[in-house]
Coordinates of C-alpha atoms in Angstrom, one line a residue:
M747 CA 87.6 58.4 63.6
S748 CA 87.6 61.9 63.1
A749 CA 91.0 63.8 63.6
D750 CA 89.3 66.0 66.1
V751 CA 87.8 63.3 68.9
P752 CA 90.4 62.4 70.9
S753 CA 91.9 58.9 71.2
S754 CA 91.0 58.3 75.2
L755 CA 87.0 58.4 74.4
N756 CA 86.1 57.5 77.9
E757 CA 87.6 60.9 78.8
L758 CA 84.8 62.6 77.0
S759 CA 81.9 64.5 78.4
A760 CA 78.5 63.7 78.2
Q761 CA 78.2 67.0 76.3
E762 CA 80.7 66.2 73.9
L763 CA 79.2 62.5 73.3
S764 CA 75.8 63.6 72.4
A765 CA 77.4 66.1 69.9
A766 CA 79.7 63.5 68.5
Y767 CA 76.9 61.2 68.2
R768 CA 74.6 63.1 66.9
D769 CA 77.1 64.2 63.8
R770 CA 78.0 60.6 63.4
R771 CA 81.6 61.4 64.7
L772 CA 81.2 58.7 67.6
S773 CA 79.4 55.6 68.2
P774 CA 78.1 54.7 71.7
V775 CA 79.6 51.3 70.9
E776 CA 83.0 52.4 70.5
V777 CA 82.9 54.7 73.4
T778 CA 81.3 51.9 75.7
Q779 CA 84.3 50.0 74.8
A780 CA 86.7 52.6 75.7
V781 CA 85.2 53.1 78.9
I782 CA 85.0 49.1 79.7
A783 CA 88.9 49.2 78.6
Q784 CA 89.2 52.2 81.0
I785 CA 87.4 50.1 83.9
E786 CA 89.5 47.1 83.2
R787 CA 92.6 49.1 83.5
W788 CA 91.9 50.3 86.9
E789 CA 89.7 47.7 88.6
P790 CA 92.3 45.6 90.1
K791 CA 93.6 48.6 92.2
L792 CA 90.2 50.8 92.8
Q793 CA 87.6 48.6 93.3
A794 CA 85.2 51.2 92.7
T795 CA 82.4 48.8 90.7
W796 CA 79.9 46.3 91.7
L797 CA 78.1 44.2 89.1
F798 CA 80.2 45.6 86.3
R799 CA 78.5 43.8 83.2
P800 CA 80.4 44.7 79.7
E801 CA 78.3 42.5 77.5
A802 CA 75.0 44.1 78.9
A803 CA 76.8 47.3 78.5
L804 CA 77.6 46.5 75.2
E805 CA 74.0 45.7 74.2
Q806 CA 73.1 48.8 75.3
A807 CA 75.5 50.6 73.4
R808 CA 74.1 48.8 70.1
A809 CA 70.6 49.5 70.7
S810 CA 71.2 53.0 71.3
E811 CA 73.8 53.4 68.0
A812 CA 70.7 52.1 66.3
R813 CA 68.8 54.7 67.2
W814 CA 70.8 57.4 66.7
Q815 CA 71.3 56.3 63.0
R816 CA 67.4 56.3 62.5
G817 CA 67.4 59.5 63.9
D818 CA 65.2 58.6 66.9
A819 CA 67.7 58.9 69.9
L820 CA 65.7 59.3 73.3
G821 CA 67.7 62.3 74.2
P822 CA 71.3 63.8 74.8
L823 CA 71.9 61.1 77.5
D824 CA 71.0 58.5 75.0
G825 CA 74.4 56.1 74.5
V826 CA 76.1 57.8 77.5
P827 CA 78.0 55.8 80.0
A828 CA 76.6 56.0 83.1
T829 CA 77.1 54.3 86.7
I830 CA 74.4 53.8 89.1
K831 CA 75.1 53.8 93.2
E832 CA 74.7 50.5 94.7
N833 CA 71.8 51.5 97.1
I834 CA 69.5 52.9 93.9
A835 CA 67.6 50.2 93.4
T836 CA 67.8 48.6 89.6
R837 CA 65.2 46.0 88.7
G838 CA 66.3 42.4 89.0
D839 CA 69.5 43.1 90.9
P840 CA 70.2 42.7 94.7
M841 CA 70.7 45.7 97.0
P842 CA 73.4 44.5 99.5
A843 CA 73.6 48.6 100.8
G844 CA 77.0 47.6 101.6
T845 CA 76.6 45.2 104.3
A846 CA 77.4 41.4 104.0
A847 CA 74.5 41.0 106.9
V848 CA 71.5 41.3 104.0
D849 CA 70.1 38.5 102.2
L850 CA 70.5 39.3 98.7
K851 CA 67.2 39.6 96.9
P852 CA 66.4 40.9 93.3
A853 CA 65.0 44.4 93.1
A854 CA 61.6 44.3 91.9
A855 CA 61.6 48.0 90.1
D856 CA 64.3 50.3 89.1
A857 CA 64.7 53.2 91.9
P858 CA 63.3 56.5 90.1
P859 CA 67.0 57.5 89.3
A860 CA 67.9 54.7 87.7
A861 CA 64.8 54.5 86.0
R862 CA 65.4 58.0 84.6
L863 CA 68.7 57.1 83.2
K864 CA 67.6 53.9 81.6
E865 CA 64.7 55.9 79.8
A866 CA 67.2 58.6 78.6
G867 CA 69.0 55.7 76.9
A868 CA 71.9 56.2 78.9
V869 CA 74.5 52.7 78.9
I870 CA 74.5 51.7 82.5
V871 CA 77.9 50.1 82.7
S872 CA 78.1 49.2 85.9
K873 CA 77.0 50.0 89.7
T874 CA 79.6 51.3 92.0
T875 CA 80.1 50.2 95.8
M876 CA 79.7 51.6 98.9
P877 CA 80.3 51.0 102.5
D878 CA 78.0 49.3 105.1
Y879 CA 74.5 51.0 105.1
G880 CA 75.7 54.1 103.5
M881 CA 76.8 55.1 107.2
L882 CA 80.4 55.8 106.3
S883 CA 82.4 58.4 104.7
S884 CA 84.7 55.7 103.1
G885 CA 85.0 52.6 100.8
L886 CA 85.3 50.2 103.8
S887 CA 82.6 47.8 103.5
S888 CA 81.8 44.1 104.7
F889 CA 80.0 43.0 101.3
H890 CA 82.5 44.9 99.0
T891 CA 86.1 44.9 98.1
L892 CA 87.7 48.2 99.6
A893 CA 87.3 50.9 97.3
R894 CA 90.4 53.7 96.9
N895 CA 90.8 56.9 95.6
P896 CA 92.7 57.4 92.3
W897 CA 94.6 60.5 93.1
D898 CA 96.4 58.3 95.9
L899 CA 95.5 54.7 96.2
S900 CA 96.8 54.8 100.2
K901 CA 93.6 57.3 100.7
T902 CA 89.8 56.5 100.9
P903 CA 87.9 58.1 97.9
G904 CA 85.0 59.2 100.7
G905 CA 81.8 57.9 101.0
S906 CA 79.1 56.8 101.2
S907 CA 79.0 57.1 97.3
A908 CA 82.7 55.8 97.5
G909 CA 82.7 53.6 94.0
A910 CA 80.7 56.9 92.2
G911 CA 83.3 59.2 93.1
A912 CA 86.4 57.1 92.5
A913 CA 84.7 55.9 89.1
A914 CA 84.2 59.7 87.9
A915 CA 87.8 60.8 88.9
A916 CA 89.4 57.8 87.2
G917 CA 87.4 58.2 84.0
Y918 CA 84.9 55.4 84.1
G919 CA 82.7 57.4 81.4
P920 CA 80.9 61.0 82.4
L921 CA 77.5 60.4 84.6
H922 CA 77.6 59.0 87.8
I923 CA 75.0 58.9 90.3
G924 CA 75.0 59.0 93.8
T925 CA 73.2 59.6 97.4
D926 CA 73.6 61.8 100.4
I927 CA 72.4 62.3 103.9
G928 CA 74.9 64.0 105.6
G929 CA 77.6 64.5 103.0
S930 CA 77.9 61.3 100.7
L931 CA 78.0 62.9 97.3
R932 CA 79.9 65.9 98.4
L933 CA 82.8 63.8 100.7
P934 CA 83.8 62.0 97.8
A935 CA 83.2 64.7 95.1
S936 CA 85.8 66.9 97.2
W937 CA 88.4 64.2 98.2
C938 CA 88.6 63.2 94.3
G939 CA 88.2 66.0 92.7
I940 CA 85.1 65.7 90.8
F941 CA 82.0 68.0 90.8
T942 CA 78.6 66.8 92.5
L943 CA 75.4 68.5 93.2
K944 CA 73.2 67.3 96.4
P945 CA 69.8 69.0 95.3
S946 CA 67.1 70.4 97.3
L947 CA 65.3 67.6 98.7
G948 CA 62.5 66.6 97.0
R949 CA 64.2 67.7 93.7
I950 CA 65.4 64.5 92.6
P951 CA 62.9 61.6 93.6
I952 CA 64.0 58.8 94.9
D953 CA 62.6 55.4 96.5
P954 CA 62.6 55.1 99.3
P955 CA 62.8 58.8 100.5
Y956 CA 64.1 59.6 104.2
M957 CA 64.7 62.8 106.0
G958 CA 67.7 64.6 104.3
R959 CA 68.5 62.0 101.7
A960 CA 69.1 62.9 98.3
A961 CA 70.5 61.5 95.0
G962 CA 72.3 63.8 92.7
P963 CA 74.6 63.5 89.8
M964 CA 78.5 62.6 90.3
T965 CA 80.8 64.0 87.2
R966 CA 83.7 66.0 85.8
S967 CA 81.9 69.0 84.9
V968 CA 78.8 71.3 86.0
G969 CA 77.5 70.7 82.6
D970 CA 77.3 67.2 82.5
A971 CA 75.6 67.6 86.0
A972 CA 73.2 70.0 84.4
L973 CA 72.6 67.6 81.5
M974 CA 71.9 64.9 84.5
M975 CA 69.3 67.0 86.0
Q976 CA 67.1 68.1 82.6
V977 CA 66.8 63.7 83.7
L978 CA 66.9 63.1 87.3
A979 CA 64.5 65.8 88.1
K980 CA 61.4 64.5 86.2
P981 CA 58.5 63.7 88.6
D982 CA 57.9 60.3 90.2
A983 CA 55.2 59.4 92.3
R984 CA 56.6 56.9 94.7
D985 CA 58.4 59.7 96.8
S986 CA 56.2 61.3 99.2
M987 CA 58.6 64.0 99.7
S988 CA 59.5 64.9 96.1
L989 CA 58.9 68.8 95.1
P990 CA 56.1 69.3 92.5
A991 CA 57.0 69.1 89.1
Q992 CA 59.1 72.2 87.5
D993 CA 60.2 73.3 84.3
I994 CA 63.4 74.2 85.1
D995 CA 65.6 75.4 82.3
W996 CA 69.0 73.3 83.0
E997 CA 70.2 74.1 79.8
S998 CA 70.9 78.0 81.4
F999 CA 73.4 76.7 83.9
D1000 CA 76.2 78.0 81.4
V1001 CA 77.2 81.6 82.7
S1002 CA 80.0 83.8 82.3
P1003 CA 82.0 85.1 85.8
D1004 CA 80.0 88.5 85.1
H1005 CA 77.1 86.2 86.9
L1006 CA 79.1 86.4 90.4
R1007 CA 78.5 90.5 90.0
G1008 CA 77.0 91.8 92.9
L1009 CA 75.8 88.5 94.3
R1010 CA 76.2 88.5 98.4
I1011 CA 78.0 85.4 99.4
G1012 CA 78.7 84.1 103.1
L1013 CA 82.3 82.6 103.7
L1014 CA 82.0 80.1 106.2
L1015 CA 85.4 78.8 107.5
D1016 CA 84.3 77.3 110.8
A1017 CA 81.6 74.8 111.0
G1018 CA 81.2 75.4 114.7
C1019 CA 81.3 71.7 115.7
G1020 CA 83.6 68.5 115.2
L1021 CA 87.2 68.5 113.2
A1022 CA 89.0 72.2 113.0
V1023 CA 89.5 72.8 109.5
E1024 CA 93.2 71.6 108.4
P1025 CA 95.6 75.1 107.1
E1026 CA 95.6 73.7 103.4
I1027 CA 91.9 73.9 103.2
Q1028 CA 91.3 77.0 105.1
A1029 CA 94.2 78.3 102.3
A1030 CA 92.4 76.8 99.5
V1031 CA 88.7 78.0 100.5
E1032 CA 90.2 81.7 100.9
H1033 CA 91.7 81.7 98.1
A1034 CA 88.6 80.8 96.7
A1035 CA 86.5 83.8 98.4
R1036 CA 89.4 85.6 96.8
L1037 CA 88.6 84.9 93.3
F1038 CA 84.9 85.5 93.7
E1039 CA 85.4 89.1 94.9
K1040 CA 88.1 89.8 92.2
A1041 CA 84.7 88.4 89.7
G1042 CA 82.5 91.2 91.8
A1043 CA 80.9 89.5 94.2
I1044 CA 80.2 90.3 98.1
V1045 CA 81.9 87.9 100.7
E1046 CA 81.3 88.7 104.0
P1047 CA 82.7 85.9 106.8
M1048 CA 79.9 84.2 108.5
Q1049 CA 79.7 82.9 112.1
P1050 CA 79.4 79.1 112.7
F1051 CA 75.9 78.6 113.0
M1052 CA 76.3 74.7 113.9
S1053 CA 77.2 73.3 117.4
Q1054 CA 78.4 70.1 118.8
A1055 CA 75.1 69.5 120.5
M1056 CA 73.4 69.3 117.1
L1057 CA 75.9 67.2 115.3
D1058 CA 75.6 64.6 118.5
G1059 CA 72.0 64.7 118.4
M1060 CA 71.8 63.8 114.8
D1061 CA 74.6 60.9 115.5
H1062 CA 72.8 59.4 118.4
L1063 CA 69.5 59.7 116.7
W1064 CA 71.4 57.8 113.6
R1065 CA 73.1 54.9 115.8
M1066 CA 69.4 54.2 117.7
R1067 CA 68.0 54.1 114.1
S1068 CA 70.8 51.7 113.1
L1069 CA 70.3 49.5 116.3
V1070 CA 66.7 49.0 116.0
D1071 CA 67.9 47.5 112.1
M1072 CA 70.6 45.5 113.4
K1073 CA 67.8 44.0 116.4
A1074 CA 66.0 42.6 113.3
L1075 CA 68.8 40.8 111.7
R1076 CA 69.2 37.3 112.8
P1077 CA 72.5 36.3 114.9
D1078 CA 74.2 35.2 111.5
Q1079 CA 73.4 38.5 109.6
R1080 CA 74.5 40.8 112.7
A1081 CA 77.9 39.3 113.4
K1082 CA 78.5 40.1 109.2
V1083 CA 78.2 43.9 110.2
L1084 CA 81.3 45.8 110.0
P1085 CA 82.5 45.8 113.7
Y1086 CA 82.9 49.4 113.4
I1087 CA 79.3 50.0 112.5
R1088 CA 78.0 47.4 115.0
E1089 CA 79.8 49.0 118.0
W1090 CA 78.4 52.3 117.0
A1091 CA 74.7 51.2 116.6
E1092 CA 75.2 49.1 120.2
S1093 CA 76.3 52.4 121.8
A1094 CA 72.6 53.5 121.6
A1095 CA 71.3 50.3 123.7
E1096 CA 71.4 52.5 126.5
F1097 CA 69.7 55.4 125.4
S1098 CA 66.1 56.7 127.3
G1099 CA 63.6 57.3 125.2
E1100 CA 64.1 61.2 126.5
H1101 CA 67.8 61.6 125.1
V1102 CA 66.9 60.0 121.8
F1103 CA 63.6 62.5 121.5
R1104 CA 66.4 65.2 122.3
G1105 CA 68.5 64.0 119.7
F1106 CA 65.9 63.7 117.0
S1107 CA 65.2 67.4 118.0
Q1108 CA 68.5 68.8 117.1
F1109 CA 67.7 67.6 113.0
H1110 CA 65.2 70.4 113.1
A1111 CA 67.4 73.0 115.3
T1112 CA 69.8 72.3 112.8
R1113 CA 67.5 73.1 109.8
V1114 CA 66.5 76.5 111.7
A1115 CA 69.9 77.5 112.8
T1116 CA 71.0 76.8 108.9
V1117 CA 68.1 78.6 107.1
Q1118 CA 68.3 81.7 109.4
A1119 CA 72.2 82.3 109.1
C1120 CA 72.0 81.8 105.2
A1121 CA 69.0 83.8 104.9
R1122 CA 71.3 87.4 103.9
F1123 CA 73.3 85.6 101.8
D1124 CA 72.4 84.7 97.9
Y1125 CA 75.2 81.8 98.5
V1126 CA 77.4 80.3 101.5
I1127 CA 81.2 79.2 100.4
S1128 CA 82.7 76.7 102.6
P1129 CA 85.0 73.8 102.8
V1130 CA 83.0 70.5 102.3
S1131 CA 85.6 68.6 104.6
P1132 CA 87.3 70.0 107.3
N1133 CA 90.0 67.3 106.7
M1134 CA 92.2 65.8 103.7
P1135 CA 91.1 62.1 102.6
A1136 CA 92.2 59.0 105.6
A1137 CA 93.7 56.1 104.9
A1138 CA 91.9 53.7 102.5
E1139 CA 91.3 51.2 105.4
A1140 CA 90.0 53.5 107.9
P1141 CA 86.6 53.8 108.6
S1142 CA 86.2 57.4 109.3
P1143 CA 88.6 60.2 109.9
T1144 CA 88.9 59.9 113.6
N1145 CA 88.6 56.0 113.2
D1146 CA 86.5 56.6 116.5
P1147 CA 82.7 54.7 116.8
L1148 CA 81.7 57.5 119.1
R1149 CA 83.2 60.1 117.2
P1150 CA 82.1 59.1 113.9
L1151 CA 80.5 62.5 112.3
E1152 CA 83.4 65.2 113.0
H1153 CA 83.8 65.5 109.5
I1154 CA 80.4 66.4 108.2
G1155 CA 79.7 69.7 110.0
F1156 CA 79.7 71.8 106.9
T1157 CA 78.0 69.1 104.6
V1158 CA 75.2 68.1 107.1
P1159 CA 73.6 71.4 107.9
F1160 CA 72.5 71.6 104.1
N1161 CA 70.9 68.1 104.1
M1162 CA 68.6 68.9 107.1
S1163 CA 67.8 72.4 105.8
E1164 CA 67.0 71.2 102.2
Q1165 CA 69.0 73.3 100.5
P1166 CA 71.5 72.5 97.5
A1167 CA 74.7 72.4 98.1
S1168 CA 77.7 71.3 95.5
S1169 CA 80.8 70.6 95.7
V1170 CA 83.6 71.9 93.1
N1171 CA 87.4 71.2 93.0
C1172 CA 89.3 74.6 94.0
G1173 CA 92.9 73.6 94.7
Y1174 CA 94.8 70.9 95.6
S1175 CA 97.3 70.0 98.7
A1176 CA 100.9 70.0 98.8
S1177 CA 100.9 66.2 98.0
G1178 CA 98.6 66.8 95.3
L1179 CA 95.4 65.6 96.5
P1180 CA 92.3 67.7 95.5
I1181 CA 90.0 70.1 97.8
G1182 CA 86.6 70.8 97.5
L1183 CA 84.7 74.0 97.9
Q1184 CA 81.2 73.5 99.0
I1185 CA 78.4 76.3 97.3
A1186 CA 75.4 76.4 99.0
G1187 CA 72.3 78.0 97.7
Q1188 CA 68.2 78.8 99.3
R1189 CA 66.0 75.9 99.1
F1190 CA 64.8 75.2 95.6
D1191 CA 67.9 77.2 94.0
D1192 CA 69.6 74.4 92.4
L1193 CA 70.1 76.0 89.2
G1194 CA 71.5 79.0 90.7
V1195 CA 73.8 76.9 92.7
L1196 CA 75.1 75.2 89.5
R1197 CA 75.2 78.5 87.5
V1198 CA 77.6 80.1 90.4
S1199 CA 79.4 76.5 90.4
R1200 CA 80.1 77.1 86.4
A1201 CA 81.2 80.4 87.0
F1202 CA 83.8 79.4 89.6
E1203 CA 84.9 76.8 87.0
Q1204 CA 85.9 79.5 85.2
I1205 CA 87.7 81.5 87.5
R1206 CA 89.8 79.0 89.2
E1207 CA 93.1 77.8 88.1
P1208 CA 93.7 75.5 85.3
Q1209 CA 93.1 71.7 87.0
R1210 CA 95.8 69.3 86.9
P1211 CA 95.0 66.0 84.8
W1212 CA 93.2 63.3 85.9
P1213 CA 94.9 60.6 87.7
A1214 CA 96.1 57.9 85.1
A1215 CA 96.1 54.3 85.6
H1216 CA 99.5 52.5 86.4

């Protein structure tokens, strides 16, 4: 091994690995072996993986090594270790969606994000865990073992992309992919100190598509997320909500802090609903805003545009959707659903048709209010979450199924408005836990959000070392 390559190969970025493969300084096999060893060190405590298959990963790595040696690598992700969230179908594998209530059947085909990673030659090391039906911001599941946060094992990694967030922070290779319908990429990214991009709706094709649902990269750096976007944003006809194919120069994400000069940035410190922002989080986001100003951006405070009625309306529609799903289950299946989820869904049983319609109407009201509030800004910065991560065993920060979404007031509006939004670490609590800054852009400006996130990476304070397995 070359002297300029660190011994902890699992810590290298996808950008570094691609360059090292090209120059024959590293092999995908030795890198995959390092990632497998790191997973085996962490997993007894972290429980971030499902279908962890070391031998299958090494077989993929050997095929990649042969391609690099022949000079016909499939692209920059060839041989780079990756994980895929459990609810993104991979051919031949069952998809429990985090719940013990589902009959396990092999998926007939790879969902679009999985297909794109495989076509690019990425080494799929494992799938990652999630809570029941993806409806919790935690790693609590009736099917998977409880996932934990590598920064503090007593805390949740967030959710629903729980295992993916934990895996990225713990060094299970550089590339991870999750999904987000109200904050499920950004919340674990914030609480695990990593980077993510929830793209514009339809930028990354998914199957099945759904209102507000997006897949996105979860990485330690903006650069690796941009590298993933080159692959994940390719078209796929199975997504009826996908955007038209567009030739976006994702490689041009790497701007200097001068890029921020003159940008109009909205600073949102009050979501207008849900939990109050904890003082440590507010201080970290205000500090980030001052860094933007020092770099030449024009930062203006924003008034809240969400309301509790909007948040509650979305919650009530989702309760009814879940109740309908649960009614389709056999009684023995229904009994296996996490009690918190069951209580949440069953609370919709007495909702009238008018009540559900009014709840559904709040999705559009949220969209209109979000677009209008953001219209006069190039980008909007805010906390990702108003609270630090809850206990690992808690299904939600309130631990109350009748107040389940009080922590998504900053994230969910951008799902409904279809705007891109990232989470990038902007500081640490007194106890050493990471704090995420959300950067949202105008609809379709995914590359712009990556560029602003990259500029912020360069102006923030040096980051603390990633947590180590003990």
